[in-house]
Amino acid sequence: MITAAVLAALAMACAMGAWRLTFAKWPWRAPRAAILLWQSLGVTWGLASVGALLAYALEPYGGGVVYGLHAFVDSAVSFGTGHGLLKPYDLPRVSALIAGLTLLAVLVTVLLAAGVQTLRARRRHRVLLALIAHEDPGVPGVRVVDHPGAAAYCLPGLMGSEVVVSAGTLSLLHPDELTAVLAHEAAHARERHDLVLLPFTALNWALPWLSVVRNAHSSVALLVEMAADDRARRYCSPRRLATALLRFGTAGAVPAPDGALGASGEHVMARVNRLVKPGPTFPRHARVSVITFSILLSASAPLLWIYPA
């Protein structure tokens, strides 16, 4: 019972932490560390929520959630053959067991479904790019689409990512601004920000009515863009990237297709202000503390799953 209570408290703490994190400003100063914390909160919330239900349901077996599930399966098989008693046999524990397994199945199914849907969208878009995109000697390694609108995005892939720009982008941006945008898209591809966003997209798809879930998805999406901005600043002037974002905004940039990550999007002005007027540097010890806490938090729920309740 103690393990179930601790896991329930951990799930509530993660939900409260996610709610508080959506209003915090320090993540803008350390987007990569904040992204890791967001991932830790999401994973721990899911495992703790499922684990709390299962720990309560399987308490009669002892030995924790993992051992309890194993014992429950053995008991169910024995009960089916007439040689054992199925536990837990009281209605509250059976209800908790069903709820826990259902929640686990929903979370896994939604994540897989979101992944499959994203892969299909990317596959369709790659087929389309093969028909309409072409190489341009002026921007080697980049696919160019003959479209007058402003568009620049990264199309991630398991075997390699592609950076795509429109002809309108080439005519809109100055060479150094184009370099900044391409560096931003290369950062998306290098750091696989699509995989960072996928769990939050899946959770937002499963629980769209929860404001904390919507805010979490929006916050992580913004942090991903800021992390790519920081990477791009290593290769170009921050002001050039800011002016490129403003040009995209005033030109009415074309949204990135499904499964892709674009240079422009929501909260453009927040990113521009951050580039033009950067705040104080996030202290190194604070960054290390956030990373350490995230790792420990991620390990807490799995350890409680095997704790002998």
mmCIF file of C-alpha atoms in Angstrom:
data_model
loop_
_atom_site.group_PDB
_atom_site.id
_atom_site.type_symbol
_atom_site.label_atom_id
_atom_site.label_comp_id
_atom_site.label_asym_id
_atom_site.label_seq_id
_atom_site.Cartn_x
_atom_site.Cartn_y
_atom_site.Cartn_z
ATOM 1 C CA MET A 1 0.000 0.000 0.000
ATOM 2 C CA ILE A 2 2.921 2.308 0.703
ATOM 3 C CA THR A 3 4.304 1.864 -2.826
ATOM 4 C CA ALA A 4 0.905 2.666 -4.342
ATOM 5 C CA ALA A 5 0.635 5.827 -2.228
ATOM 6 C CA VAL A 6 4.175 6.941 -3.135
ATOM 7 C CA LEU A 7 3.558 6.333 -6.852
ATOM 8 C CA ALA A 8 0.261 8.233 -6.687
ATOM 9 C CA ALA A 9 1.999 11.134 -4.948
ATOM 10 C CA LEU A 10 4.777 11.022 -7.551
ATOM 11 C CA ALA A 11 2.236 11.182 -10.399
ATOM 12 C CA MET A 12 0.510 14.165 -8.788
ATOM 13 C CA ALA A 13 3.868 15.874 -8.213
ATOM 14 C CA CYS A 14 4.772 15.415 -11.883
ATOM 15 C CA ALA A 15 1.453 16.882 -12.996
ATOM 16 C CA MET A 16 1.928 19.840 -10.656
ATOM 17 C CA GLY A 17 5.523 20.257 -11.799
ATOM 18 C CA ALA A 18 4.445 20.275 -15.446
ATOM 19 C CA TRP A 19 1.821 22.903 -14.681
ATOM 20 C CA ARG A 20 4.371 25.110 -12.924
ATOM 21 C CA LEU A 21 6.970 24.585 -15.645
ATOM 22 C CA THR A 22 4.643 25.945 -18.328
ATOM 23 C CA PHE A 23 4.734 29.350 -16.595
ATOM 24 C CA ALA A 24 8.462 29.395 -15.812
ATOM 25 C CA LYS A 25 10.838 31.606 -17.802
ATOM 26 C CA TRP A 26 14.157 29.978 -16.929
ATOM 27 C CA PRO A 27 13.653 27.214 -19.567
ATOM 28 C CA TRP A 28 14.173 29.865 -22.253
ATOM 29 C CA ARG A 29 17.703 30.362 -20.886
ATOM 30 C CA ALA A 30 18.488 26.618 -20.950
ATOM 31 C CA PRO A 31 16.160 24.971 -23.486
ATOM 32 C CA ARG A 32 18.040 21.673 -23.719
ATOM 33 C CA ALA A 33 18.035 21.137 -19.967
ATOM 34 C CA ALA A 34 14.363 22.139 -19.836
ATOM 35 C CA ILE A 35 13.504 19.683 -22.628
ATOM 36 C CA LEU A 36 15.166 16.885 -20.646
ATOM 37 C CA LEU A 37 13.143 17.886 -17.583
ATOM 38 C CA TRP A 38 9.927 17.882 -19.618
ATOM 39 C CA GLN A 39 10.719 14.405 -20.918
ATOM 40 C CA SER A 40 11.434 13.189 -17.405
ATOM 41 C CA LEU A 41 8.165 14.626 -16.086
ATOM 42 C CA GLY A 42 6.177 12.998 -18.888
ATOM 43 C CA VAL A 43 7.732 9.544 -18.578
ATOM 44 C CA THR A 44 7.553 9.552 -14.794
ATOM 45 C CA TRP A 45 3.943 10.723 -14.786
ATOM 46 C CA GLY A 46 2.908 7.875 -17.078
ATOM 47 C CA LEU A 47 4.803 5.160 -15.202
ATOM 48 C CA ALA A 48 3.764 6.482 -11.794
ATOM 49 C CA SER A 49 0.077 6.723 -12.744
ATOM 50 C CA VAL A 50 0.005 3.185 -14.095
ATOM 51 C CA GLY A 51 2.190 1.909 -11.276
ATOM 52 C CA ALA A 52 -0.013 3.395 -8.541
ATOM 53 C CA LEU A 53 -3.055 1.505 -9.849
ATOM 54 C CA LEU A 54 -1.158 -1.740 -10.346
ATOM 55 C CA ALA A 55 0.648 -1.526 -6.996
ATOM 56 C CA TYR A 56 -2.679 -1.270 -5.191
ATOM 57 C CA ALA A 57 -4.269 -4.005 -7.274
ATOM 58 C CA LEU A 58 -1.374 -6.450 -6.893
ATOM 59 C CA GLU A 59 -0.555 -5.791 -3.246
ATOM 60 C CA PRO A 60 -1.840 -9.232 -2.122
ATOM 61 C CA TYR A 61 0.906 -10.862 -4.151
ATOM 62 C CA GLY A 62 3.722 -8.810 -2.586
ATOM 63 C CA GLY A 63 7.046 -8.191 -4.251
ATOM 64 C CA GLY A 64 6.164 -4.996 -6.122
ATOM 65 C CA VAL A 65 4.467 -4.276 -9.433
ATOM 66 C CA VAL A 66 6.760 -6.317 -11.685
ATOM 67 C CA TYR A 67 6.731 -9.416 -9.501
ATOM 68 C CA GLY A 68 3.028 -8.935 -8.791
ATOM 69 C CA LEU A 69 2.205 -8.939 -12.494
ATOM 70 C CA HIS A 70 4.217 -12.123 -12.967
ATOM 71 C CA ALA A 71 2.485 -13.756 -10.021
ATOM 72 C CA PHE A 72 -0.895 -12.581 -11.247
ATOM 73 C CA VAL A 73 -0.345 -14.167 -14.655
ATOM 74 C CA ASP A 74 0.713 -17.435 -13.031
ATOM 75 C CA SER A 75 -2.337 -17.296 -10.770
ATOM 76 C CA ALA A 76 -4.641 -16.550 -13.687
ATOM 77 C CA VAL A 77 -3.263 -19.503 -15.669
ATOM 78 C CA SER A 78 -3.627 -21.785 -12.664
ATOM 79 C CA PHE A 79 -7.150 -20.529 -12.048
ATOM 80 C CA GLY A 80 -8.064 -21.210 -15.652
ATOM 81 C CA THR A 81 -6.976 -24.829 -15.292
ATOM 82 C CA GLY A 82 -8.729 -25.209 -11.952
ATOM 83 C CA HIS A 83 -5.561 -25.456 -9.845
ATOM 84 C CA GLY A 84 -5.267 -21.995 -8.312
ATOM 85 C CA LEU A 85 -7.056 -18.987 -6.899
ATOM 86 C CA LEU A 86 -7.107 -15.814 -8.938
ATOM 87 C CA LYS A 87 -5.936 -12.815 -6.945
ATOM 88 C CA PRO A 88 -6.786 -10.046 -6.357
ATOM 89 C CA TYR A 89 -10.344 -11.241 -5.984
ATOM 90 C CA ASP A 90 -12.079 -8.203 -4.403
ATOM 91 C CA LEU A 91 -13.817 -5.692 -6.663
ATOM 92 C CA PRO A 92 -11.722 -2.564 -5.825
ATOM 93 C CA ARG A 93 -8.467 -4.328 -6.642
ATOM 94 C CA VAL A 94 -9.840 -5.908 -9.797
ATOM 95 C CA SER A 95 -11.079 -2.468 -10.903
ATOM 96 C CA ALA A 96 -7.668 -0.929 -10.194
ATOM 97 C CA LEU A 97 -5.957 -3.706 -12.136
ATOM 98 C CA ILE A 98 -8.203 -3.187 -15.151
ATOM 99 C CA ALA A 99 -7.765 0.593 -14.977
ATOM 100 C CA GLY A 100 -3.976 0.332 -14.710
ATOM 101 C CA LEU A 101 -3.603 -2.100 -17.592
ATOM 102 C CA THR A 102 -6.036 -0.062 -19.696
ATOM 103 C CA LEU A 103 -4.122 3.163 -19.057
ATOM 104 C CA LEU A 104 -0.846 1.456 -19.945
ATOM 105 C CA ALA A 105 -2.347 0.046 -23.144
ATOM 106 C CA VAL A 106 -3.795 3.446 -24.102
ATOM 107 C CA LEU A 107 -0.484 5.270 -23.569
ATOM 108 C CA VAL A 108 1.505 2.689 -25.550
ATOM 109 C CA THR A 109 -1.100 2.471 -28.323
ATOM 110 C CA VAL A 110 -1.391 6.229 -28.718
ATOM 111 C CA LEU A 111 2.404 6.600 -28.876
ATOM 112 C CA LEU A 112 2.692 3.876 -31.512
ATOM 113 C CA ALA A 113 -0.245 5.266 -33.489
ATOM 114 C CA ALA A 114 1.261 8.759 -33.471
ATOM 115 C CA GLY A 115 4.575 7.333 -34.627
ATOM 116 C CA VAL A 116 2.989 5.357 -37.450
ATOM 117 C CA GLN A 117 0.908 8.346 -38.563
ATOM 118 C CA THR A 118 4.007 10.557 -38.589
ATOM 119 C CA LEU A 119 6.026 8.007 -40.591
ATOM 120 C CA ARG A 120 3.235 7.702 -43.155
ATOM 121 C CA ALA A 121 2.979 11.480 -43.528
ATOM 122 C CA ARG A 122 6.718 11.725 -44.057
ATOM 123 C CA ARG A 123 6.707 8.889 -46.575
ATOM 124 C CA ARG A 124 3.966 10.591 -48.602
ATOM 125 C CA HIS A 125 5.828 13.888 -48.502
ATOM 126 C CA ARG A 126 9.084 12.278 -49.607
ATOM 127 C CA VAL A 127 7.294 10.821 -52.609
ATOM 128 C CA LEU A 128 5.930 14.282 -53.394
ATOM 129 C CA LEU A 129 9.371 15.870 -53.022
ATOM 130 C CA ALA A 130 10.824 13.332 -55.426
ATOM 131 C CA LEU A 131 8.418 14.673 -58.033
ATOM 132 C CA ILE A 132 8.534 18.420 -57.463
ATOM 133 C CA ALA A 133 11.798 19.234 -55.635
ATOM 134 C CA HIS A 134 15.192 19.766 -57.216
ATOM 135 C CA GLU A 135 18.770 20.566 -56.259
ATOM 136 C CA ASP A 136 20.164 24.081 -56.460
ATOM 137 C CA PRO A 137 23.925 24.702 -56.785
ATOM 138 C CA GLY A 138 23.540 27.817 -54.660
ATOM 139 C CA VAL A 139 22.328 25.774 -51.675
ATOM 140 C CA PRO A 140 24.031 22.376 -51.856
ATOM 141 C CA GLY A 141 22.428 19.544 -49.907
ATOM 142 C CA VAL A 142 19.062 21.313 -49.789
ATOM 143 C CA ARG A 143 15.912 20.415 -51.708
ATOM 144 C CA VAL A 144 14.242 23.369 -53.417
ATOM 145 C CA VAL A 145 10.534 23.525 -54.250
ATOM 146 C CA ASP A 146 9.315 25.988 -56.862
ATOM 147 C CA HIS A 147 6.774 27.777 -54.716
ATOM 148 C CA PRO A 148 6.477 31.568 -54.357
ATOM 149 C CA GLY A 149 5.635 31.411 -50.656
ATOM 150 C CA ALA A 150 8.206 31.440 -47.861
ATOM 151 C CA ALA A 151 8.848 27.937 -46.542
ATOM 152 C CA ALA A 152 11.779 26.227 -44.879
ATOM 153 C CA TYR A 153 11.564 22.995 -42.939
ATOM 154 C CA CYS A 154 13.347 19.811 -41.979
ATOM 155 C CA LEU A 155 11.858 16.451 -42.920
ATOM 156 C CA PRO A 156 13.402 13.938 -40.485
ATOM 157 C CA GLY A 157 13.995 10.334 -41.444
ATOM 158 C CA LEU A 158 15.477 7.132 -40.056
ATOM 159 C CA MET A 159 18.017 6.898 -42.852
ATOM 160 C CA GLY A 160 18.654 10.623 -43.126
ATOM 161 C CA SER A 161 16.886 13.956 -42.916
ATOM 162 C CA GLU A 162 16.193 16.443 -45.671
ATOM 163 C CA VAL A 163 16.139 20.230 -45.480
ATOM 164 C CA VAL A 164 13.614 21.791 -47.852
ATOM 165 C CA VAL A 165 13.216 25.432 -48.850
ATOM 166 C CA SER A 166 10.978 27.145 -51.333
ATOM 167 C CA ALA A 167 12.014 29.358 -54.220
ATOM 168 C CA GLY A 168 10.198 32.156 -52.433
ATOM 169 C CA THR A 169 12.551 31.721 -49.466
ATOM 170 C CA LEU A 170 15.622 32.010 -51.687
ATOM 171 C CA SER A 171 14.385 35.292 -53.098
ATOM 172 C CA LEU A 172 13.152 36.606 -49.744
ATOM 173 C CA LEU A 173 16.251 36.134 -47.592
ATOM 174 C CA HIS A 174 19.714 37.605 -47.836
ATOM 175 C CA PRO A 175 22.527 35.029 -48.126
ATOM 176 C CA ASP A 176 23.562 35.303 -44.467
ATOM 177 C CA GLU A 177 19.915 35.077 -43.358
ATOM 178 C CA LEU A 178 19.496 31.973 -45.491
ATOM 179 C CA THR A 179 22.611 30.516 -43.849
ATOM 180 C CA ALA A 180 21.026 31.130 -40.443
ATOM 181 C CA VAL A 181 17.778 29.424 -41.421
ATOM 182 C CA LEU A 182 19.578 26.419 -42.900
ATOM 183 C CA ALA A 183 21.664 26.085 -39.741
ATOM 184 C CA HIS A 184 18.445 26.129 -37.726
ATOM 185 C CA GLU A 185 16.955 23.322 -39.819
ATOM 186 C CA ALA A 186 20.197 21.329 -39.669
ATOM 187 C CA ALA A 187 19.988 21.539 -35.873
ATOM 188 C CA HIS A 188 16.513 19.988 -35.962
ATOM 189 C CA ALA A 189 17.879 17.114 -38.020
ATOM 190 C CA ARG A 190 21.049 16.640 -35.973
ATOM 191 C CA GLU A 191 19.336 16.627 -32.582
ATOM 192 C CA ARG A 192 16.257 14.658 -33.753
ATOM 193 C CA HIS A 193 13.796 17.112 -32.300
ATOM 194 C CA ASP A 194 11.012 15.187 -33.992
ATOM 195 C CA LEU A 195 11.563 12.331 -31.522
ATOM 196 C CA VAL A 196 11.516 14.822 -28.657
ATOM 197 C CA LEU A 197 8.119 16.130 -29.720
ATOM 198 C CA LEU A 198 6.535 12.784 -30.599
ATOM 199 C CA PRO A 199 5.493 11.684 -27.057
ATOM 200 C CA PHE A 200 3.996 15.096 -26.304
ATOM 201 C CA THR A 201 2.154 15.094 -29.627
ATOM 202 C CA ALA A 202 0.793 11.645 -28.839
ATOM 203 C CA LEU A 203 -0.284 12.684 -25.340
ATOM 204 C CA ASN A 204 -1.930 15.812 -26.717
ATOM 205 C CA TRP A 205 -3.759 13.624 -29.214
ATOM 206 C CA ALA A 206 -4.964 11.281 -26.451
ATOM 207 C CA LEU A 207 -5.883 13.961 -23.886
ATOM 208 C CA PRO A 208 -6.682 17.130 -25.850
ATOM 209 C CA TRP A 209 -9.141 18.365 -23.230
ATOM 210 C CA LEU A 210 -6.437 18.705 -20.537
ATOM 211 C CA SER A 211 -4.941 22.189 -20.532
ATOM 212 C CA VAL A 212 -1.736 20.987 -18.871
ATOM 213 C CA VAL A 213 -1.193 18.555 -21.756
ATOM 214 C CA ARG A 214 -1.820 21.227 -24.389
ATOM 215 C CA ASN A 215 0.467 23.663 -22.582
ATOM 216 C CA ALA A 216 3.168 21.014 -22.251
ATOM 217 C CA HIS A 217 3.094 20.318 -25.977
ATOM 218 C CA SER A 218 3.231 24.032 -26.795
ATOM 219 C CA SER A 219 6.064 24.642 -24.331
ATOM 220 C CA VAL A 220 8.208 21.775 -25.602
ATOM 221 C CA ALA A 221 7.578 22.832 -29.223
ATOM 222 C CA LEU A 222 8.838 26.335 -28.382
ATOM 223 C CA LEU A 223 11.865 24.981 -26.499
ATOM 224 C CA VAL A 224 12.746 22.802 -29.468
ATOM 225 C CA GLU A 225 12.767 25.864 -31.714
ATOM 226 C CA MET A 226 14.870 27.789 -29.201
ATOM 227 C CA ALA A 227 17.341 24.913 -28.959
ATOM 228 C CA ALA A 228 17.668 24.956 -32.754
ATOM 229 C CA ASP A 229 18.124 28.736 -32.626
ATOM 230 C CA ASP A 230 20.975 28.298 -30.141
ATOM 231 C CA ARG A 231 22.656 25.777 -32.409
ATOM 232 C CA ALA A 232 22.258 28.100 -35.403
ATOM 233 C CA ARG A 233 23.849 30.975 -33.453
ATOM 234 C CA ARG A 234 27.142 29.062 -33.561
ATOM 235 C CA TYR A 235 27.291 29.519 -37.322
ATOM 236 C CA CYS A 236 25.702 32.918 -37.851
ATOM 237 C CA SER A 237 24.794 36.190 -36.198
ATOM 238 C CA PRO A 238 21.790 35.989 -33.846
ATOM 239 C CA ARG A 239 20.456 39.196 -35.366
ATOM 240 C CA ARG A 240 20.520 37.685 -38.849
ATOM 241 C CA LEU A 241 18.471 34.743 -37.657
ATOM 242 C CA ALA A 242 16.077 37.163 -35.949
ATOM 243 C CA THR A 243 15.627 39.214 -39.119
ATOM 244 C CA ALA A 244 15.065 36.011 -41.098
ATOM 245 C CA LEU A 245 12.304 34.986 -38.674
ATOM 246 C CA LEU A 246 10.733 38.431 -38.992
ATOM 247 C CA ARG A 247 10.856 38.222 -42.782
ATOM 248 C CA PHE A 248 9.117 34.856 -42.627
ATOM 249 C CA GLY A 249 6.474 36.304 -40.337
ATOM 250 C CA THR A 250 5.736 39.367 -42.470
ATOM 251 C CA ALA A 251 5.746 37.318 -45.679
ATOM 252 C CA GLY A 252 3.127 34.909 -44.363
ATOM 253 C CA ALA A 253 5.275 31.789 -44.144
ATOM 254 C CA VAL A 254 3.787 28.520 -45.368
ATOM 255 C CA PRO A 255 3.272 26.097 -42.445
ATOM 256 C CA ALA A 256 5.508 23.041 -42.357
ATOM 257 C CA PRO A 257 3.799 19.841 -43.559
ATOM 258 C CA ASP A 258 2.792 17.076 -41.159
ATOM 259 C CA GLY A 259 5.791 15.279 -39.731
ATOM 260 C CA ALA A 260 8.204 18.139 -40.490
ATOM 261 C CA LEU A 261 9.776 20.851 -38.352
ATOM 262 C CA GLY A 262 9.724 24.393 -39.714
ATOM 263 C CA ALA A 263 11.887 27.404 -39.056
ATOM 264 C CA SER A 264 8.889 29.628 -38.394
ATOM 265 C CA GLY A 265 5.809 28.944 -36.318
ATOM 266 C CA GLU A 266 4.137 30.098 -33.136
ATOM 267 C CA HIS A 267 5.825 32.432 -30.657
ATOM 268 C CA VAL A 268 8.066 33.964 -33.316
ATOM 269 C CA MET A 269 8.364 37.244 -31.412
ATOM 270 C CA ALA A 270 9.441 35.440 -28.248
ATOM 271 C CA ARG A 271 12.250 33.813 -30.219
ATOM 272 C CA VAL A 272 13.192 37.083 -31.914
ATOM 273 C CA ASN A 273 13.371 38.962 -28.611
ATOM 274 C CA ARG A 274 15.454 36.171 -27.138
ATOM 275 C CA LEU A 275 17.912 36.397 -30.035
ATOM 276 C CA VAL A 276 18.134 40.171 -30.083
ATOM 277 C CA LYS A 277 18.099 40.727 -26.306
ATOM 278 C CA PRO A 278 19.457 37.589 -24.677
ATOM 279 C CA GLY A 279 18.965 37.378 -20.940
ATOM 280 C CA PRO A 280 21.587 36.419 -18.362
ATOM 281 C CA THR A 281 23.392 33.152 -18.948
ATOM 282 C CA PHE A 282 21.921 30.180 -17.132
ATOM 283 C CA PRO A 283 24.503 29.155 -14.499
ATOM 284 C CA ARG A 284 26.385 25.947 -15.187
ATOM 285 C CA HIS A 285 25.702 24.532 -11.727
ATOM 286 C CA ALA A 286 21.987 25.165 -12.199
ATOM 287 C CA ARG A 287 22.041 23.355 -15.542
ATOM 288 C CA VAL A 288 23.844 20.395 -13.970
ATOM 289 C CA SER A 289 21.289 20.363 -11.141
ATOM 290 C CA VAL A 290 18.379 20.268 -13.580
ATOM 291 C CA ILE A 291 19.956 17.449 -15.583
ATOM 292 C CA THR A 292 20.767 15.447 -12.441
ATOM 293 C CA PHE A 293 17.265 15.915 -11.063
ATOM 294 C CA SER A 294 15.750 14.845 -14.388
ATOM 295 C CA ILE A 295 17.793 11.646 -14.439
ATOM 296 C CA LEU A 296 16.909 10.796 -10.841
ATOM 297 C CA LEU A 297 13.240 11.550 -11.470
ATOM 298 C CA SER A 298 13.204 9.288 -14.534
ATOM 299 C CA ALA A 299 14.686 6.451 -12.475
ATOM 300 C CA SER A 300 12.279 6.856 -9.547
ATOM 301 C CA ALA A 301 9.167 5.261 -11.072
ATOM 302 C CA PRO A 302 10.945 2.172 -12.518
ATOM 303 C CA LEU A 303 12.625 1.582 -9.135
ATOM 304 C CA LEU A 304 9.267 1.813 -7.370
ATOM 305 C CA TRP A 305 7.857 -0.722 -9.842
ATOM 306 C CA ILE A 306 10.327 -3.321 -8.570
ATOM 307 C CA TYR A 307 10.210 -2.226 -4.916
ATOM 308 C CA PRO A 308 8.844 -5.131 -2.826
ATOM 309 C CA ALA A 309 5.628 -3.580 -1.549
#
